[in-house]
Amino acid sequence: MHKDCERILLTEEQLKARVKEVAEKVDKDFQGKRPLVVGILKGSIIFYADFIRFLSMPIELDFLAVSSYGSGAVSSGKLKIKKDLDRDVKGRDVIIVEDIIDSGFTLANLKALLKERGAASVTIVTLLDKAERREYDIKPDYNCFMIENEFVIGYGLDYDEQYRHLPYIGILKRSVYEK
Ligand code: IMP
Ligand code: MG
């Protein structure tokens, strides 16, 4: 285990088994469709890569990078898009793949944006859900794990751009961000 980890919350095995289970459910529910699968950079990359490999339907891949101001910070009330989609979402079934839903700001805004651009449907798949922290009215359609209000790293998730490549999800030691 990495020295900055308090403890491991989800092991590689647990992640793999649950991601497979959720992906197979999505695959079943979308049979006959050809969704655009949108990964939110960078946090979702590892989950995204594992998730899509369990899908048997035809899909197209696309990515979005956003910056969220969070709830406490000064916010224009709008989401800032750092890298936009390559594809037009008009009339498309869009599956958003996200690492974690915290306040819900990012996904509430993204969902509204994609709808505004004419997506036929917007489905949210998230790896983690910190439901206790929710401030915006948004619910994932598929969630792999509910977690407590703790700062987690690994499997794509970072703290200050570190730890994304850890193969498990761990709880970050408080001493790392409280110093
Ligand atoms: P929201 O817009 O408040 O829902 O924030 C979602 C984003 O905050 C996620 O996409 C993550 O980038 C980040 N985030 C929230 N909680 C954590 C965490 O525990 N570890 C790492 N990133 C987090
Ligand atoms: Mg993120």
Coordinates of N, CA, C and O and ligand atoms in Angstrom, one line a residue:
M1 N 0.8 -1.2 0.0 CA 0.0 0.0 0.0 C 0.9 1.3 0.0 O 1.9 1.3 0.6
H2 N 0.4 2.3 -0.7 CA 1.2 3.6 -0.8 C 1.2 4.2 0.6 O 0.3 4.1 1.4
K3 N 2.4 4.8 0.9 CA 2.6 5.4 2.3 C 1.6 6.5 2.6 O 1.4 6.8 3.8
D4 N 1.0 7.2 1.6 CA 0.0 8.2 1.9 C -1.4 7.7 2.1 O -2.3 8.5 2.3
C5 N -1.6 6.4 2.0 CA -2.9 5.8 2.2 C -3.2 5.5 3.7 O -2.3 4.9 4.3
E6 N -4.3 5.9 4.1 CA -4.7 5.5 5.5 C -5.1 4.0 5.5 O -4.6 3.2 6.3
R7 N -5.9 3.6 4.5 CA -6.3 2.2 4.3 C -6.9 2.0 2.9 O -7.3 3.0 2.3
I8 N -6.9 0.8 2.5 CA -7.5 0.5 1.2 C -9.0 0.3 1.4 O -9.5 -0.4 2.3
L9 N -9.7 1.1 0.6 CA -11.2 1.0 0.7 C -11.8 0.0 -0.3 O -12.6 -0.8 0.1
L10 N -11.2 -0.1 -1.5 CA -11.7 -1.0 -2.5 C -10.5 -1.7 -3.2 O -9.6 -0.9 -3.8
T11 N -10.4 -3.0 -3.2 CA -9.3 -3.7 -3.8 C -9.5 -3.8 -5.3 O -10.6 -3.6 -5.8
E12 N -8.4 -4.2 -6.0 CA -8.4 -4.4 -7.4 C -9.5 -5.4 -7.7 O -10.2 -5.3 -8.7
E13 N -9.6 -6.5 -6.9 CA -10.5 -7.5 -7.2 C -12.0 -7.1 -7.0 O -12.8 -7.4 -7.8
Q14 N -12.2 -6.3 -6.0 CA -13.6 -5.8 -5.7 C -14.0 -4.8 -6.9 O -15.1 -4.9 -7.3
L15 N -13.0 -4.0 -7.3 CA -13.3 -3.0 -8.4 C -13.7 -3.8 -9.6 O -14.7 -3.5 -10.3
K16 N -12.9 -4.8 -10.0 CA -13.0 -5.5 -11.2 C -14.4 -6.2 -11.2 O -15.1 -6.2 -12.2
A17 N -14.7 -6.9 -10.1 CA -16.0 -7.6 -10.1 C -17.2 -6.7 -10.2 O -18.1 -7.0 -10.9
R18 N -17.2 -5.6 -9.5 CA -18.3 -4.7 -9.5 C -18.5 -4.0 -10.8 O -19.6 -3.8 -11.3
V19 N -17.3 -3.5 -11.4 CA -17.4 -2.8 -12.7 C -17.9 -3.8 -13.8 O -18.8 -3.4 -14.6
K20 N -17.6 -5.0 -13.7 CA -18.1 -6.0 -14.7 C -19.6 -6.1 -14.5 O -20.3 -6.1 -15.5
E21 N -20.0 -6.3 -13.3 CA -21.4 -6.4 -13.0 C -22.3 -5.2 -13.5 O -23.3 -5.4 -14.2
V22 N -21.8 -4.0 -13.2 CA -22.5 -2.8 -13.7 C -22.5 -2.7 -15.2 O -23.5 -2.4 -15.8
A23 N -21.3 -2.9 -15.8 CA -21.2 -2.8 -17.2 C -22.1 -3.8 -17.9 O -22.8 -3.5 -18.9
E24 N -22.2 -5.0 -17.4 CA -23.1 -6.0 -18.0 C -24.6 -5.6 -17.9 O -25.4 -5.9 -18.8
K25 N -24.9 -4.9 -16.9 CA -26.3 -4.4 -16.7 C -26.6 -3.3 -17.7 O -27.6 -3.3 -18.4
V26 N -25.6 -2.4 -17.9 CA -25.8 -1.3 -18.9 C -25.9 -1.9 -20.3 O -26.7 -1.5 -21.1
D27 N -25.0 -2.9 -20.5 CA -25.0 -3.5 -21.8 C -26.3 -4.1 -22.2 O -26.8 -4.0 -23.3
K28 N -26.9 -4.7 -21.2 CA -28.3 -5.3 -21.4 C -29.3 -4.3 -21.7 O -30.1 -4.4 -22.6
D29 N -29.3 -3.2 -20.9 CA -30.3 -2.2 -21.0 C -30.2 -1.4 -22.3 O -31.1 -0.7 -22.7
F30 N -29.0 -1.4 -22.9 CA -28.8 -0.6 -24.1 C -28.8 -1.4 -25.4 O -28.4 -0.9 -26.4
Q31 N -29.2 -2.7 -25.3 CA -29.2 -3.5 -26.5 C -30.0 -2.9 -27.6 O -31.1 -2.3 -27.4
G32 N -29.4 -2.9 -28.8 CA -30.1 -2.4 -30.0 C -29.8 -0.9 -30.2 O -30.2 -0.3 -31.2
K33 N -29.1 -0.3 -29.2 CA -28.7 1.1 -29.4 C -27.2 1.2 -29.7 O -26.5 0.2 -29.7
R34 N -26.8 2.4 -30.0 CA -25.4 2.7 -30.3 C -25.0 4.0 -29.6 O -24.8 5.0 -30.2
P35 N -24.8 3.9 -28.3 CA -24.5 5.1 -27.5 C -23.2 5.7 -27.7 O -22.2 5.0 -28.1
L36 N -23.1 7.0 -27.4 CA -21.9 7.7 -27.3 C -21.4 7.7 -25.9 O -22.1 8.1 -25.0
V37 N -20.3 7.0 -25.6 CA -19.8 6.9 -24.2 C -18.8 8.0 -23.9 O -17.7 8.0 -24.5
V38 N -19.2 8.9 -23.0 CA -18.4 10.1 -22.7 C -17.7 9.9 -21.4 O -18.3 9.9 -20.3
G39 N -16.4 9.9 -21.4 CA -15.6 9.9 -20.2 C -15.2 11.3 -19.8 O -14.9 12.1 -20.6
I40 N -15.3 11.5 -18.5 CA -15.0 12.8 -17.9 C -13.5 12.8 -17.5 O -13.2 12.0 -16.6
L41 N -12.7 13.6 -18.1 CA -11.2 13.6 -17.9 C -10.9 14.4 -16.6 O -11.6 15.3 -16.3
K42 N -9.9 14.0 -15.9 CA -9.1 12.8 -16.1 C -9.5 11.6 -15.2 O -9.1 10.5 -15.4
G43 N -10.3 12.0 -14.2 CA -10.6 11.0 -13.1 C -11.2 9.7 -13.6 O -11.0 8.7 -12.9
S44 N -11.9 9.7 -14.7 CA -12.7 8.5 -15.1 C -11.9 7.5 -15.9 O -12.3 6.4 -16.3
I45 N -10.6 7.9 -16.3 CA -9.9 7.1 -17.4 C -9.8 5.6 -17.1 O -10.0 4.8 -18.0
I46 N -9.5 5.3 -15.9 CA -9.2 3.8 -15.6 C -10.5 3.1 -15.5 O -10.7 2.0 -16.1
F47 N -11.5 3.7 -14.8 CA -12.8 3.1 -14.7 C -13.4 3.0 -16.2 O -13.9 1.9 -16.5
Y48 N -13.2 4.0 -17.0 CA -13.7 4.0 -18.3 C -13.2 2.9 -19.2 O -13.9 2.1 -19.8
A49 N -11.9 2.7 -19.1 CA -11.2 1.7 -19.9 C -11.6 0.3 -19.4 O -11.8 -0.6 -20.3
D50 N -11.9 0.1 -18.2 CA -12.3 -1.2 -17.7 C -13.8 -1.4 -18.1 O -14.2 -2.5 -18.5
F51 N -14.6 -0.4 -17.9 CA -16.0 -0.4 -18.1 C -16.4 -0.8 -19.6 O -17.1 -1.7 -19.9
I52 N -15.8 -0.1 -20.5 CA -16.1 -0.3 -21.9 C -15.7 -1.7 -22.5 O -16.4 -2.2 -23.4
R53 N -14.8 -2.3 -21.8 CA -14.3 -3.6 -22.3 C -15.3 -4.7 -21.9 O -15.2 -5.8 -22.4
F54 N -16.3 -4.4 -21.1 CA -17.4 -5.3 -20.8 C -18.6 -5.1 -21.7 O -19.7 -5.7 -21.5
L55 N -18.6 -4.1 -22.6 CA -19.8 -3.8 -23.4 C -19.7 -4.5 -24.7 O -18.6 -4.5 -25.4
S56 N -20.8 -5.1 -25.1 CA -20.8 -5.9 -26.4 C -21.5 -5.1 -27.5 O -21.4 -5.4 -28.7
M57 N -22.3 -4.1 -27.1 CA -23.0 -3.3 -28.1 C -22.0 -2.4 -28.9 O -20.9 -2.1 -28.4
P58 N -22.4 -1.9 -30.0 CA -21.6 -0.9 -30.7 C -21.6 0.4 -30.0 O -22.6 0.9 -29.6
I59 N -20.4 1.0 -29.7 CA -20.3 2.2 -29.0 C -19.4 3.2 -29.7 O -18.6 2.7 -30.5
E60 N -19.5 4.5 -29.5 CA -18.5 5.4 -29.9 C -17.9 6.1 -28.6 O -18.6 6.3 -27.7
L61 N -16.6 6.4 -28.7 CA -15.9 6.9 -27.5 C -15.7 8.4 -27.7 O -15.4 8.9 -28.8
D62 N -15.9 9.2 -26.6 CA -15.6 10.6 -26.6 C -15.3 11.0 -25.2 O -15.5 10.3 -24.2
F63 N -14.7 12.2 -25.1 CA -14.2 12.7 -23.8 C -14.4 14.2 -23.6 O -14.5 14.9 -24.6
L64 N -14.6 14.5 -22.4 CA -14.8 15.9 -22.0 C -13.9 16.2 -20.8 O -13.8 15.4 -19.9
A65 N -13.3 17.4 -20.8 CA -12.6 17.8 -19.6 C -13.2 19.1 -19.1 O -13.5 20.0 -19.8
V66 N -13.6 19.1 -17.8 CA -14.2 20.2 -17.2 C -13.5 20.7 -16.0 O -12.7 19.9 -15.4
S67 N -13.7 21.9 -15.6 CA -13.2 22.3 -14.3 C -14.4 22.8 -13.5 O -15.2 23.6 -13.9
S68 N -14.5 22.2 -12.3 CA -15.6 22.6 -11.5 C -15.1 23.5 -10.4 O -14.0 23.2 -9.8
Y69 N -15.8 24.5 -10.0 CA -15.3 25.4 -9.0 C -15.6 24.9 -7.6 O -15.1 25.4 -6.6
G70 N -16.4 23.8 -7.5 CA -16.8 23.3 -6.2 C -17.8 24.3 -5.5 O -18.1 25.3 -6.1
S71 N -18.3 23.9 -4.4 CA -19.3 24.7 -3.8 C -18.8 25.9 -3.1 O -19.4 27.0 -3.1
G72 N -17.7 25.8 -2.3 CA -17.2 26.9 -1.5 C -16.6 28.0 -2.4 O -16.7 29.2 -2.1
A73 N -15.9 27.6 -3.4 CA -15.2 28.6 -4.2 C -16.1 29.5 -5.0 O -17.3 29.3 -5.1
V74 N -15.5 30.6 -5.4 CA -16.3 31.6 -6.2 C -16.7 30.9 -7.5 O -15.9 30.4 -8.3
S75 N -18.0 30.9 -7.8 CA -18.5 30.2 -8.9 C -19.3 31.1 -9.8 O -20.1 31.9 -9.3
S76 N -19.2 30.9 -11.1 CA -20.0 31.7 -12.0 C -21.3 31.0 -12.1 O -22.2 31.5 -12.8
G77 N -21.5 29.9 -11.5 CA -22.7 29.1 -11.6 C -22.7 28.3 -12.9 O -23.7 27.6 -13.2
K78 N -21.6 28.3 -13.6 CA -21.5 27.6 -14.9 C -20.3 26.7 -14.8 O -19.3 27.0 -14.2
L79 N -20.4 25.6 -15.6 CA -19.3 24.7 -15.6 C -18.4 25.2 -16.7 O -18.8 25.6 -17.8
K80 N -17.1 25.1 -16.4 CA -16.1 25.5 -17.5 C -15.6 24.3 -18.2 O -15.1 23.3 -17.6
I81 N -15.8 24.3 -19.5 CA -15.3 23.2 -20.4 C -13.9 23.4 -20.9 O -13.7 24.4 -21.6
K82 N -13.0 22.6 -20.5 CA -11.6 22.7 -20.9 C -11.3 22.0 -22.2 O -10.5 22.4 -23.0
K83 N -12.0 20.9 -22.4 CA -11.9 20.2 -23.7 C -13.3 19.7 -24.0 O -13.9 18.9 -23.2
D84 N -13.8 20.1 -25.2 CA -15.2 19.7 -25.5 C -15.2 18.4 -26.3 O -14.1 17.9 -26.7
L85 N -16.4 17.9 -26.5 CA -16.6 16.6 -27.2 C -16.2 16.8 -28.7 O -16.3 17.9 -29.2
D86 N -15.8 15.7 -29.3 CA -15.5 15.8 -30.8 C -16.8 15.6 -31.5 O -16.9 16.0 -32.7
R87 N -17.7 14.8 -31.0 CA -18.9 14.4 -31.7 C -20.1 15.3 -31.3 O -20.1 15.8 -30.2
D88 N -21.0 15.3 -32.3 CA -22.3 16.0 -32.1 C -23.2 15.1 -31.3 O -23.3 13.9 -31.7
V89 N -23.8 15.6 -30.2 CA -24.7 14.7 -29.4 C -26.1 14.7 -29.8 O -26.9 14.0 -29.3
K90 N -26.5 15.6 -30.8 CA -27.8 15.7 -31.2 C -28.5 14.3 -31.6 O -27.9 13.6 -32.5
G91 N -29.5 14.0 -31.0 CA -30.3 12.8 -31.3 C -29.6 11.5 -30.7 O -30.1 10.4 -31.0
R92 N -28.5 11.7 -30.0 CA -27.7 10.5 -29.6 C -28.1 10.1 -28.1 O -28.5 10.9 -27.3
D93 N -27.9 8.8 -27.9 CA -28.0 8.3 -26.5 C -26.6 8.5 -25.9 O -25.7 7.9 -26.4
V94 N -26.5 9.3 -24.9 CA -25.2 9.5 -24.3 C -25.1 8.9 -23.0 O -26.0 8.9 -22.1
I95 N -24.0 8.2 -22.8 CA -23.7 7.6 -21.4 C -22.5 8.4 -20.9 O -21.4 8.3 -21.5
I96 N -22.7 9.1 -19.8 CA -21.6 9.8 -19.1 C -20.9 8.8 -18.1 O -21.6 8.2 -17.3
V97 N -19.6 8.7 -18.2 CA -18.9 7.9 -17.3 C -18.0 8.8 -16.4 O -17.1 9.5 -16.9
E98 N -18.3 8.8 -15.1 CA -17.7 9.7 -14.1 C -17.0 8.9 -13.0 O -17.4 7.8 -12.7
D99 N -16.0 9.5 -12.4 CA -15.3 8.8 -11.3 C -16.1 8.8 -10.0 O -16.3 7.8 -9.4
I100 N -16.6 10.0 -9.7 CA -17.2 10.2 -8.4 C -18.2 11.3 -8.4 O -17.9 12.4 -9.0
I101 N -19.3 11.2 -7.8 CA -20.3 12.3 -7.6 C -20.2 12.7 -6.2 O -20.4 12.0 -5.2
D102 N -19.9 14.0 -6.0 CA -19.7 14.6 -4.7 C -20.9 15.6 -4.5 O -21.9 15.1 -4.1
S103 N -20.7 16.9 -4.7 CA -21.8 17.8 -4.5 C -22.9 17.6 -5.6 O -24.0 17.9 -5.5
G104 N -22.4 17.1 -6.8 CA -23.3 16.9 -7.9 C -23.3 18.0 -8.9 O -23.9 18.0 -9.9
F105 N -22.5 19.0 -8.6 CA -22.4 20.2 -9.5 C -22.0 19.9 -10.9 O -22.6 20.3 -11.9
T106 N -20.9 19.1 -11.0 CA -20.4 18.8 -12.4 C -21.5 18.1 -13.2 O -21.8 18.5 -14.3
L107 N -22.0 17.0 -12.7 CA -23.0 16.2 -13.5 C -24.3 16.9 -13.7 O -24.9 16.8 -14.7
A108 N -24.8 17.7 -12.7 CA -26.0 18.4 -12.9 C -25.9 19.4 -14.1 O -26.7 19.5 -14.9
N109 N -24.7 20.0 -14.1 CA -24.5 21.0 -15.2 C -24.2 20.3 -16.6 O -24.7 20.7 -17.6
L110 N -23.5 19.2 -16.5 CA -23.2 18.5 -17.8 C -24.5 17.9 -18.4 O -24.7 17.9 -19.6
K111 N -25.3 17.3 -17.5 CA -26.5 16.7 -18.0 C -27.4 17.7 -18.7 O -27.9 17.5 -19.8
A112 N -27.5 18.9 -18.0 CA -28.3 20.0 -18.6 C -27.7 20.5 -20.0 O -28.4 20.7 -20.9
L113 N -26.4 20.6 -20.0 CA -25.7 21.0 -21.2 C -26.0 20.0 -22.4 O -26.3 20.4 -23.5
L114 N -25.8 18.7 -22.1 CA -26.0 17.7 -23.2 C -27.5 17.7 -23.7 O -27.7 17.5 -24.8
K115 N -28.4 17.9 -22.8 CA -29.8 17.9 -23.1 C -30.1 19.1 -24.0 O -30.8 19.1 -25.0
E116 N -29.5 20.3 -23.6 CA -29.6 21.5 -24.3 C -29.1 21.3 -25.8 O -29.6 21.9 -26.7
R117 N -28.0 20.5 -25.9 CA -27.4 20.3 -27.2 C -28.2 19.3 -28.0 O -27.8 18.9 -29.1
G118 N -29.3 18.7 -27.4 CA -30.2 17.9 -28.2 C -30.0 16.4 -28.1 O -30.4 15.6 -28.9
A119 N -29.2 16.0 -27.0 CA -29.0 14.5 -26.8 C -30.4 13.9 -26.6 O -31.3 14.4 -26.0
A120 N -30.6 12.7 -27.2 CA -31.9 12.0 -27.1 C -32.1 11.5 -25.6 O -33.1 11.5 -25.1
S121 N -31.0 11.0 -25.0 CA -31.0 10.6 -23.6 C -29.6 10.8 -23.0 O -28.6 10.8 -23.7
V122 N -29.6 11.1 -21.7 CA -28.3 11.2 -21.0 C -28.4 10.3 -19.8 O -29.2 10.5 -18.9
T123 N -27.5 9.3 -19.8 CA -27.4 8.3 -18.7 C -26.1 8.5 -17.9 O -25.1 8.7 -18.5
I124 N -26.2 8.5 -16.6 CA -25.0 8.7 -15.8 C -24.6 7.4 -15.1 O -25.3 6.7 -14.4
V125 N -23.3 7.0 -15.4 CA -22.7 5.9 -14.8 C -21.5 6.4 -14.0 O -20.6 7.0 -14.5
T126 N -21.5 6.1 -12.7 CA -20.4 6.6 -11.8 C -19.8 5.4 -11.1 O -20.5 4.4 -10.7
L127 N -18.5 5.5 -10.8 CA -17.9 4.5 -10.0 C -18.2 4.6 -8.6 O -18.5 3.7 -7.9
L128 N -18.2 5.9 -8.1 CA -18.4 6.1 -6.6 C -19.5 7.2 -6.4 O -19.6 8.1 -7.3
D129 N -20.2 7.1 -5.4 CA -21.2 8.1 -5.0 C -21.0 8.4 -3.5 O -21.2 7.6 -2.7
K130 N -20.7 9.7 -3.3 CA -20.7 10.2 -1.9 C -22.0 10.9 -1.7 O -22.1 12.2 -1.6
A131 N -23.1 10.2 -1.5 CA -24.4 10.7 -1.5 C -24.7 11.8 -0.4 O -25.4 12.7 -0.6
E132 N -24.0 11.5 0.7 CA -24.1 12.4 1.8 C -23.7 13.9 1.5 O -24.2 14.8 2.2
R133 N -22.9 14.1 0.5 CA -22.4 15.4 0.2 C -23.2 16.1 -0.8 O -22.9 17.3 -1.2
R134 N -24.3 15.5 -1.3 CA -25.0 16.1 -2.4 C -25.6 17.4 -2.1 O -26.3 17.6 -1.1
E135 N -25.4 18.4 -3.1 CA -26.0 19.7 -3.0 C -26.9 20.0 -4.2 O -27.7 20.9 -4.2
Y136 N -26.7 19.3 -5.3 CA -27.4 19.5 -6.5 C -28.3 18.3 -6.7 O -27.9 17.1 -6.4
D137 N -29.5 18.5 -7.3 CA -30.4 17.4 -7.5 C -30.0 16.5 -8.7 O -30.4 16.7 -9.8
I138 N -29.1 15.6 -8.4 CA -28.7 14.7 -9.5 C -28.5 13.3 -8.9 O -28.0 13.1 -7.8
K139 N -28.9 12.3 -9.6 CA -28.8 10.9 -9.2 C -28.2 10.1 -10.3 O -28.6 10.2 -11.4
P140 N -27.2 9.2 -10.0 CA -26.6 8.4 -11.1 C -27.7 7.3 -11.5 O -28.4 6.9 -10.6
D141 N -27.7 7.0 -12.7 CA -28.5 5.9 -13.2 C -27.9 4.5 -12.8 O -28.6 3.6 -12.5
Y142 N -26.6 4.5 -12.8 CA -25.8 3.3 -12.4 C -24.7 3.8 -11.5 O -23.9 4.7 -11.8
N143 N -24.6 3.1 -10.3 CA -23.5 3.5 -9.4 C -22.8 2.2 -9.0 O -23.5 1.2 -8.6
C144 N -21.5 2.2 -9.0 CA -20.8 0.9 -8.5 C -20.7 0.8 -7.0 O -21.0 -0.2 -6.5
F145 N -20.3 1.9 -6.4 CA -20.1 1.9 -4.9 C -20.5 3.2 -4.2 O -20.2 4.3 -4.7
M146 N -21.3 3.0 -3.2 CA -21.6 4.1 -2.3 C -20.4 4.3 -1.3 O -20.0 3.2 -0.8
I147 N -19.9 5.5 -1.1 CA -18.9 5.6 -0.1 C -19.2 6.7 0.9 O -20.0 7.6 0.7
E148 N -18.5 6.6 2.0 CA -18.6 7.6 3.1 C -17.9 8.9 2.7 O -17.2 8.9 1.7
N149 N -18.1 9.9 3.5 CA -17.5 11.2 3.2 C -16.0 11.2 3.6 O -15.7 11.8 4.6
E150 N -15.2 10.6 2.7 CA -13.8 10.6 3.0 C -13.1 10.8 1.6 O -13.6 10.5 0.6
F151 N -11.9 11.4 1.7 CA -11.2 11.7 0.4 C -10.5 10.5 -0.1 O -9.6 10.0 0.6
V152 N -10.8 10.1 -1.3 CA -10.3 8.8 -1.8 C -9.4 9.1 -3.0 O -9.5 10.1 -3.7
I153 N -8.4 8.2 -3.2 CA -7.4 8.3 -4.3 C -7.3 7.0 -5.0 O -7.6 5.9 -4.4
G154 N -6.7 7.0 -6.2 CA -6.4 5.8 -6.9 C -7.4 5.4 -7.9 O -8.5 6.0 -7.9
Y155 N -7.1 4.5 -8.8 CA -8.0 4.0 -9.9 C -8.6 5.2 -10.6 O -9.7 5.3 -10.9
G156 N -7.7 6.2 -10.9 CA -8.0 7.4 -11.7 C -8.2 8.6 -10.8 O -8.0 9.7 -11.3
L157 N -8.5 8.5 -9.6 CA -8.8 9.6 -8.7 C -7.5 10.2 -8.1 O -6.6 9.4 -7.7
D158 N -7.4 11.5 -8.1 CA -6.2 12.2 -7.6 C -6.4 13.0 -6.4 O -7.5 13.4 -6.0
Y159 N -5.2 13.4 -5.8 CA -5.1 14.6 -5.0 C -4.0 15.3 -5.5 O -2.8 14.8 -5.6
D160 N -4.2 16.6 -6.0 CA -3.1 17.4 -6.5 C -2.4 16.6 -7.7 O -1.2 16.7 -7.7
E161 N -3.2 15.9 -8.5 CA -2.6 15.2 -9.7 C -1.8 14.0 -9.3 O -1.2 13.4 -10.2
Q162 N -1.8 13.6 -8.1 CA -1.0 12.4 -7.7 C -1.9 11.2 -7.5 O -3.1 11.4 -7.3
Y163 N -1.4 10.1 -7.5 CA -2.0 8.8 -7.1 C -3.0 8.2 -8.1 O -3.6 7.2 -7.8
R164 N -3.2 8.8 -9.2 CA -4.2 8.3 -10.2 C -3.9 6.9 -10.6 O -4.8 6.1 -11.0
H165 N -2.6 6.5 -10.7 CA -2.3 5.2 -11.2 C -2.3 4.1 -10.2 O -2.0 2.9 -10.6
L166 N -2.7 4.3 -9.0 CA -2.8 3.2 -8.0 C -3.9 2.3 -8.5 O -5.0 2.8 -8.8
P167 N -3.7 1.0 -8.4 CA -4.7 0.1 -8.9 C -5.9 -0.2 -8.0 O -6.8 -0.8 -8.4
Y168 N -5.8 0.4 -6.8 CA -6.9 0.2 -5.9 C -7.4 1.6 -5.5 O -6.8 2.6 -5.8
I169 N -8.5 1.6 -4.7 CA -9.0 2.9 -4.1 C -8.7 2.9 -2.7 O -9.0 2.0 -1.9
G170 N -8.0 4.0 -2.3 CA -7.6 4.1 -0.9 C -8.0 5.4 -0.3 O -8.4 6.4 -1.0
I171 N -8.1 5.5 1.0 CA -8.4 6.7 1.7 C -7.1 7.5 2.0 O -6.1 6.9 2.5
L172 N -7.1 8.7 1.6 CA -5.9 9.5 1.7 C -5.7 10.0 3.2 O -6.6 10.4 3.8
K173 N -4.5 9.9 3.6 CA -4.2 10.3 5.0 C -4.4 11.8 5.2 O -4.0 12.6 4.3
R174 N -5.1 12.1 6.2 CA -5.4 13.6 6.5 C -4.1 14.4 6.5 O -4.1 15.6 6.1
S175 N -3.1 13.8 7.0 CA -1.8 14.6 7.2 C -1.3 15.1 5.8 O -0.6 16.1 5.8
V176 N -1.7 14.5 4.7 CA -1.2 14.9 3.4 C -1.9 16.2 3.0 O -1.2 17.0 2.4
Y177 N -3.2 16.4 3.3 CA -3.8 17.6 2.8 C -4.1 18.6 4.0 O -4.5 19.7 3.7
E178 N -3.7 18.2 5.2 CA -3.9 19.2 6.3 C -2.6 19.9 6.6 O -2.6 20.7 7.5
K179 N -1.5 19.5 5.9 CA -0.2 20.2 6.3 C -0.1 21.5 5.5 O -0.7 21.7 4.6
Ligands
IMP1 P1 -18.9 17.5 -7.8 O1 -19.0 18.4 -9.0 O2 -18.9 18.2 -6.5 O3 -19.9 16.3 -7.8 O4 -17.4 16.9 -7.8 C1 -17.0 15.9 -8.6 C2 -15.5 15.9 -8.8 O5 -14.8 16.2 -7.6 C3 -15.1 14.5 -9.2 O6 -15.1 14.4 -10.6 C4 -13.6 14.5 -8.7 O7 -12.8 15.1 -9.6 C5 -13.6 15.4 -7.5 N1 -13.7 14.7 -6.2 C6 -14.7 14.7 -5.3 N2 -14.4 13.9 -4.3 C7 -13.2 13.3 -4.5 C8 -12.4 12.4 -3.8 O8 -12.7 11.9 -2.7 N3 -11.2 12.1 -4.4 C9 -10.8 12.7 -5.6 N4 -11.5 13.5 -6.3 C10 -12.7 13.8 -5.7
MG2 MG -13.4 14.4 -12.0

